[in-house]
XYZ file of C-alpha atoms in Angstrom:
473
model
C 0.322 -0.007 -0.292
C 1.159 3.212 -0.869
C 0.644 6.743 1.801
C 0.902 9.586 0.276
C 2.856 12.726 1.877
C -0.296 13.998 3.925
C -1.112 10.771 5.404
C -4.401 10.708 7.503
C -2.306 6.588 9.113
C -2.524 7.276 13.205
C 0.936 6.459 13.619
C 1.883 9.450 10.999
C 1.085 12.661 12.960
C 2.088 15.911 10.874
C 2.201 19.024 13.489
C -1.088 21.355 13.202
C -0.651 23.837 10.293
C 0.865 26.876 11.811
C 2.934 24.953 14.733
C 4.961 26.589 17.466
C 8.054 28.151 16.087
C 6.959 28.304 12.327
C 7.648 31.777 11.209
C 8.625 31.513 7.890
C 7.070 29.491 4.906
C 10.615 28.145 4.457
C 9.489 26.383 7.233
C 9.401 23.115 7.391
C 6.904 20.764 10.531
C 8.747 17.462 11.078
C 7.006 14.359 11.128
C 6.207 12.721 13.559
C 5.542 9.107 14.445
C 3.867 6.571 17.495
C 4.210 3.474 15.786
C 8.145 1.932 14.439
C 9.184 2.846 11.055
C 9.403 -0.540 9.215
C 10.579 0.140 5.342
C 12.547 1.242 2.548
C 14.863 4.128 1.674
C 16.194 4.127 -1.689
C 18.279 6.609 -2.510
C 20.424 8.594 -4.754
C 23.978 8.594 -5.849
C 26.903 10.012 -3.412
C 27.766 13.474 -3.962
C 31.531 12.970 -2.873
C 32.162 10.230 -5.827
C 29.996 12.176 -8.507
C 32.027 16.024 -7.700
C 35.273 13.744 -8.046
C 34.027 11.726 -11.041
C 32.838 14.898 -12.595
C 36.052 16.336 -12.613
C 38.351 13.726 -14.145
C 35.734 13.184 -16.570
C 36.795 16.900 -17.871
C 40.304 15.967 -17.481
C 40.531 14.036 -19.633
C 41.004 12.524 -23.193
C 37.736 10.766 -24.281
C 34.080 11.669 -23.543
C 32.938 9.794 -20.260
C 30.046 8.663 -19.067
C 28.412 8.870 -15.505
C 25.476 6.806 -14.503
C 23.202 7.283 -11.475
C 24.769 10.055 -10.621
C 22.913 12.535 -7.896
C 21.595 16.023 -8.262
C 21.684 18.419 -6.263
C 23.267 21.439 -5.728
C 26.102 20.734 -5.291
C 26.570 18.998 -8.721
C 24.989 20.708 -10.286
C 27.288 23.671 -9.416
C 30.115 21.465 -10.564
C 28.569 20.571 -13.280
C 27.815 24.453 -14.376
C 31.861 25.609 -13.169
C 32.951 23.149 -16.385
C 30.595 24.029 -18.201
C 32.078 27.699 -17.315
C 35.426 26.820 -18.250
C 34.331 24.865 -21.970
C 33.069 21.659 -21.320
C 30.398 19.849 -22.907
C 28.202 18.485 -19.763
C 24.702 16.823 -20.879
C 22.194 15.054 -20.044
C 21.623 11.379 -21.894
C 19.029 8.969 -20.592
C 19.418 5.798 -18.640
C 18.315 3.097 -17.176
C 16.804 5.086 -14.788
C 14.499 7.657 -16.234
C 14.174 10.060 -13.369
C 18.212 10.146 -13.044
C 19.261 10.517 -16.656
C 23.211 9.697 -17.309
C 25.622 12.362 -17.267
C 27.987 12.127 -20.630
C 31.243 15.099 -20.047
C 32.491 16.210 -23.497
C 36.288 17.391 -22.265
C 37.670 20.261 -23.668
C 40.740 22.947 -23.161
C 39.093 25.008 -20.464
C 39.567 28.364 -20.898
C 38.797 31.610 -19.265
C 38.114 33.917 -18.824
C 34.967 32.644 -16.669
C 33.453 33.817 -12.628
C 32.411 30.233 -10.550
C 29.894 30.275 -8.570
C 30.891 27.262 -5.561
C 27.528 27.845 -3.856
C 28.421 26.527 -0.339
C 30.103 22.600 -1.229
C 33.452 22.432 -0.707
C 34.003 20.622 -3.071
C 34.036 23.335 -5.727
C 36.065 25.302 -3.889
C 38.481 23.595 -3.409
C 38.511 20.841 -6.115
C 38.118 23.441 -9.285
C 41.079 25.983 -8.378
C 43.795 23.429 -9.343
C 41.680 22.524 -12.557
C 41.341 26.804 -13.282
C 45.372 26.738 -13.346
C 45.525 24.470 -16.169
C 42.848 27.336 -17.907
C 43.895 29.859 -19.968
C 42.656 33.012 -19.109
C 41.747 33.546 -14.945
C 39.008 32.138 -13.168
C 37.368 33.609 -9.993
C 35.811 31.701 -7.451
C 32.709 33.150 -4.984
C 29.494 31.577 -3.607
C 27.580 32.219 -1.087
C 27.878 34.475 1.791
C 28.900 31.587 4.171
C 31.241 30.033 1.922
C 33.424 33.049 2.540
C 34.288 31.754 5.661
C 35.217 28.623 4.584
C 39.071 28.000 4.816
C 40.535 27.097 1.146
C 43.895 28.957 1.768
C 45.975 25.594 2.141
C 44.832 24.627 -1.600
C 45.728 28.441 -2.504
C 49.367 28.223 -0.914
C 50.311 25.331 -2.817
C 49.119 25.526 -6.140
C 51.458 28.780 -5.668
C 54.510 26.922 -4.440
C 53.614 24.610 -7.421
C 54.114 27.429 -10.052
C 50.255 28.705 -10.430
C 49.508 32.403 -9.559
C 46.444 32.929 -7.974
C 44.989 36.585 -6.364
C 43.514 35.743 -2.280
C 44.188 39.294 -1.517
C 45.897 37.803 1.744
C 42.546 36.068 2.904
C 42.919 32.290 2.280
C 39.427 32.095 1.616
C 36.927 33.458 -1.052
C 36.595 35.395 -3.423
C 40.081 34.532 -5.137
C 41.217 34.418 -8.729
C 43.495 31.743 -10.086
C 44.953 33.201 -13.356
C 45.295 29.934 -15.682
C 48.051 29.700 -17.914
C 47.342 26.425 -20.012
C 49.694 24.696 -17.733
C 51.049 24.193 -14.316
C 54.998 22.586 -13.333
C 53.715 20.717 -10.708
C 56.112 19.173 -7.994
C 55.944 18.520 -4.735
C 54.862 20.290 -2.264
C 53.796 20.261 1.241
C 50.225 21.336 3.486
C 48.613 21.347 6.256
C 45.102 19.453 5.698
C 43.990 18.859 8.972
C 41.248 21.541 8.311
C 40.556 19.106 5.289
C 40.794 15.788 3.993
C 39.820 17.778 0.382
C 42.715 19.845 0.367
C 44.470 16.896 -0.460
C 41.691 15.519 -3.159
C 41.853 18.527 -4.756
C 45.615 18.200 -5.502
C 45.320 14.294 -6.552
C 42.421 15.068 -9.067
C 44.195 17.395 -11.085
C 48.190 16.400 -10.746
C 48.563 13.696 -13.460
C 47.908 17.049 -15.933
C 51.081 18.835 -14.074
C 53.947 18.825 -15.804
C 55.501 16.859 -13.000
C 52.317 15.327 -11.655
C 52.543 15.650 -7.788
C 53.340 14.848 -4.940
C 52.265 16.299 -1.733
C 52.580 15.698 1.717
C 50.522 16.138 5.081
C 51.979 18.077 7.609
C 50.450 19.033 10.748
C 47.975 17.901 13.332
C 45.850 14.500 12.111
C 44.457 14.477 8.888
C 40.896 14.196 9.168
C 38.611 11.733 6.958
C 40.811 10.114 5.565
C 38.741 7.627 3.773
C 37.394 10.391 1.501
C 41.278 10.603 0.540
C 41.303 6.997 -0.279
C 38.091 7.856 -2.703
C 39.930 10.487 -4.541
C 42.583 7.190 -4.971
C 40.382 4.631 -5.715
C 38.488 7.215 -8.319
C 41.992 8.331 -9.906
C 42.896 4.783 -10.118
C 39.349 4.258 -12.150
C 40.874 7.073 -14.753
C 44.218 4.779 -15.148
C 46.331 6.900 -12.989
C 48.741 5.875 -11.392
C 48.816 7.317 -7.392
C 51.735 5.744 -5.021
C 50.073 5.920 -0.792
C 52.332 3.051 0.207
C 54.319 6.022 2.017
C 51.971 7.847 5.120
C 50.434 10.953 4.529
C 52.231 11.217 1.375
C 50.450 11.168 -2.153
C 52.561 10.966 -5.736
C 50.819 11.055 -8.787
C 52.770 10.627 -11.940
C 52.244 12.201 -15.078
C 49.800 10.841 -17.256
C 46.561 11.037 -19.877
C 43.240 10.879 -17.916
C 41.455 8.279 -19.480
C 37.855 8.270 -19.940
C 35.491 6.982 -17.558
C 31.751 4.480 -17.474
C 31.021 3.901 -13.971
C 27.813 4.618 -11.824
C 28.090 6.403 -8.591
C 26.958 4.356 -5.060
C 24.038 5.617 -3.376
C 25.131 8.123 -0.991
C 26.136 6.520 2.460
C 25.969 9.475 4.497
C 22.335 10.267 3.665
C 21.657 6.835 4.099
C 22.263 7.323 8.382
C 19.275 9.361 8.649
C 16.755 6.929 7.335
C 18.520 4.127 8.879
C 18.288 6.411 12.095
C 14.277 6.077 12.379
C 14.613 2.263 12.809
C 17.106 2.576 15.851
C 14.460 6.146 17.401
C 11.165 3.546 16.681
C 11.897 0.090 17.871
C 11.456 -0.153 13.525
C 12.889 -1.747 10.741
C 14.910 0.112 7.631
C 16.399 -1.368 4.356
C 18.727 0.155 2.110
C 18.866 -1.291 -1.310
C 22.398 -1.942 -3.463
C 24.620 -0.681 -0.613
C 28.191 -1.591 -1.245
C 29.544 -4.420 -0.119
C 33.039 -2.725 -0.332
C 33.448 1.091 -0.039
C 35.719 4.123 0.476
C 32.613 5.947 1.636
C 32.971 7.110 5.632
C 29.328 7.264 6.215
C 29.806 3.262 5.238
C 31.079 3.672 9.557
C 27.457 4.513 9.990
C 27.152 0.574 10.771
C 29.766 0.040 13.446
C 28.192 2.711 15.514
C 24.849 1.850 14.909
C 25.243 -1.779 15.855
C 27.215 0.041 19.286
C 23.816 2.033 20.065
C 21.487 -1.750 20.174
C 20.622 -2.460 17.019
C 21.153 -5.417 14.697
C 22.466 -4.656 11.736
C 23.007 -7.238 8.571
C 24.719 -6.885 5.500
C 24.111 -9.125 3.128
C 23.797 -9.235 -1.250
C 20.331 -7.709 -1.003
C 21.570 -4.736 1.412
C 21.765 -2.875 4.765
C 19.080 -3.672 6.729
C 18.749 -2.173 10.438
C 16.435 -3.602 13.357
C 16.333 -0.915 15.961
C 16.354 -3.226 19.810
C 17.342 -1.122 22.643
C 19.059 2.320 22.011
C 21.795 2.932 23.909
C 24.335 5.824 23.875
C 27.516 5.045 23.452
C 31.944 6.766 23.119
C 32.766 7.197 20.145
C 35.366 8.721 18.075
C 34.311 9.962 14.504
C 37.015 11.849 13.182
C 37.293 9.379 10.184
C 33.022 9.896 9.122
C 32.529 13.335 10.779
C 29.984 13.315 8.319
C 27.848 10.825 10.385
C 27.990 13.606 13.713
C 24.483 15.733 13.198
C 22.374 12.544 12.656
C 24.752 10.149 15.514
C 24.150 13.193 17.824
C 20.567 12.789 17.059
C 19.666 9.809 17.626
C 22.184 10.212 20.615
C 19.866 12.335 22.252
C 17.152 9.765 22.280
C 19.483 6.757 23.690
C 18.639 5.674 27.731
C 22.760 6.722 28.763
C 24.923 9.446 27.812
C 26.882 9.418 24.884
C 30.567 11.176 23.931
C 31.364 12.016 20.371
C 35.044 12.603 19.447
C 37.375 13.783 16.899
C 35.338 15.655 14.764
C 36.910 19.263 16.128
C 37.590 19.910 12.446
C 33.979 19.745 11.642
C 33.433 23.585 13.380
C 34.557 24.705 9.646
C 32.002 23.324 7.845
C 28.566 24.693 6.238
C 28.638 26.188 9.945
C 30.132 25.378 13.475
C 28.307 21.876 13.431
C 29.665 21.671 17.060
C 27.974 24.336 18.811
C 24.935 24.740 16.187
C 24.496 21.511 17.639
C 24.893 22.042 21.353
C 22.740 25.493 20.927
C 20.021 23.244 18.964
C 19.577 20.418 21.469
C 19.860 22.695 24.083
C 16.724 24.830 23.137
C 14.674 21.974 23.006
C 15.154 20.936 26.182
C 18.511 18.774 25.781
C 21.655 18.494 27.961
C 24.228 18.600 25.066
C 28.136 20.197 26.360
C 30.578 20.710 23.789
C 34.032 20.015 23.636
C 37.689 20.872 22.610
C 36.884 17.873 19.426
C 33.311 17.310 20.258
C 30.428 17.157 22.408
C 28.558 15.408 25.375
C 25.117 14.502 25.259
C 23.151 13.725 27.882
C 19.545 12.707 26.547
C 16.663 14.448 28.116
C 13.249 14.294 27.317
C 12.587 17.067 25.376
C 9.874 19.009 23.127
C 8.869 20.715 20.575
C 10.125 23.888 18.921
C 12.480 25.579 16.326
C 15.570 23.706 14.808
C 17.354 26.600 13.135
C 19.983 25.190 10.449
C 22.445 27.622 9.345
C 21.979 26.822 6.172
C 23.636 23.330 6.738
C 21.855 19.830 5.642
C 23.173 17.839 7.804
C 21.771 20.043 10.620
C 17.937 19.730 9.099
C 18.621 15.822 8.980
C 19.316 15.524 12.692
C 15.920 17.762 13.185
C 14.433 15.066 11.089
C 15.152 12.220 13.132
C 14.265 13.932 16.481
C 10.927 14.727 14.857
C 10.008 11.143 14.136
C 10.181 10.984 17.954
C 9.300 15.138 19.290
C 6.085 16.549 18.561
C 6.260 19.675 17.369
C 9.533 20.683 16.110
C 10.128 22.762 13.405
C 13.197 22.533 10.658
C 14.536 26.251 9.792
C 14.619 26.715 5.651
C 14.439 22.748 5.124
C 15.654 23.283 1.054
C 18.731 23.822 2.428
C 18.807 19.638 2.182
C 19.301 20.551 -1.559
C 22.773 20.430 -1.493
C 23.154 16.650 -1.509
C 19.352 15.379 -0.751
C 17.275 16.964 -3.792
C 13.420 16.683 -3.030
C 14.138 16.233 0.252
C 10.156 17.051 2.169
C 8.893 13.948 -0.164
C 10.949 11.718 0.177
C 11.265 11.890 4.021
C 7.212 12.926 4.623
C 6.456 8.894 1.856
C 9.145 6.780 3.605
C 7.559 8.014 7.403
C 3.840 7.561 5.923
C 4.409 4.199 3.641
C 6.795 3.285 7.068
C 4.514 3.289 10.175
C 1.365 1.987 7.019
C 3.561 -1.916 6.757
C 4.523 -1.018 10.965
C 1.636 -0.567 12.358
C 0.221 -4.034 12.344
C 3.711 -5.380 14.093
C 4.521 -2.603 16.416
C 7.145 -3.263 19.215
C 5.497 -3.427 22.118
C 6.706 -1.691 24.834
C 9.332 0.613 22.678
C 6.438 3.885 22.738
C 4.295 2.714 25.453
C 3.570 5.612 28.454
C 6.157 8.699 28.867
C 8.805 7.268 26.472
C 11.982 9.809 25.820
C 11.505 12.454 23.919
C 7.703 12.981 24.168
C 6.132 15.495 26.133
C 5.672 14.852 29.746
């Protein structure tokens, strides 16, 4: 049976048309349930993989095809930026009528060009090395919040490799890369403790530099190492030789980049919020197509949710998570920091405290995610303390209200998870989710409505009885 997003099923509760805190048309009342969620979540492709493939295809020696690409704000910005540089990126009918493939015809990159990066870290960091290969100046700018995101280490590395960059000494946008058609390349040292994207950016274009590139990381612990491995694997898919045998050093020899014909995996970081529905409602959620081997850091969610009390099963049909108990944990999310907002939301509904460690670098993501989570969970009645590198969450009964998102898609996803158990949560500017998950409202509403219709006949006794945690007393 298929449920519409405005289902009147008794297990699916939508707040009143003007709930407390709804002050703007862009604010959205999150759906609340009174039974477990039993559902399948079919997810679009990975943003991180899509944007890496787009850059490599633009620099390749022939026409590439990217199948099932994610079409979200970040990937559309990347595609348009490449068009502005002279690359032909066009739609092509694929196996999925709802998700056309992308055909990429490479061409010599050209300026002058003005690139809008929005708030996309992959665009603002991955494209400056490619822009240095263009013939002419390329200016980068984006959303106001993007001007606070660090990009200086990439720009300095490009200078050290022979490119000319004008950023007014800010190490941030706006800036101009004055392309001359080639980059000398060679060996460079970069402090990538602020973002692993600094390394990935140099590697993606490095094969096109005259002498290739060797990148040494110096500084404090490198975050999100799986994302660098994702870059290495994407380069190898394109026939580029990458030597990563030495710790915190990556070497790319000068060579052609081969054309790609690749299919993008589902976005495993986006999957976290759907899987979380099983934990916080005592339900069951299945994600088909979950890769048995992947470089996506979001795959770490399997271990985290298992530690929090869920049953987790990965087989050839995909990943299935079944909620049982819901316990707090002590967890280091250094290599999977994208999971922090959703894990924090789940932790706020657990039966014991949680400590999230190793994620100090997320203070420089779309927003200061540590401060934002502590503030917004606190405004709903939660007990959350910030640490230098994370959060400590002591679960308390929560109440509804406006959950501010700070133009951060992951904050909206955390709010949606909380909303399953806490009535009258209103998500500010829910459209910010288009960054990585287009059509979020319809996807989430349909997922919850259909999931509660299936589950209502087999509701797990006791999970929603009495004054459950996260419900108003």
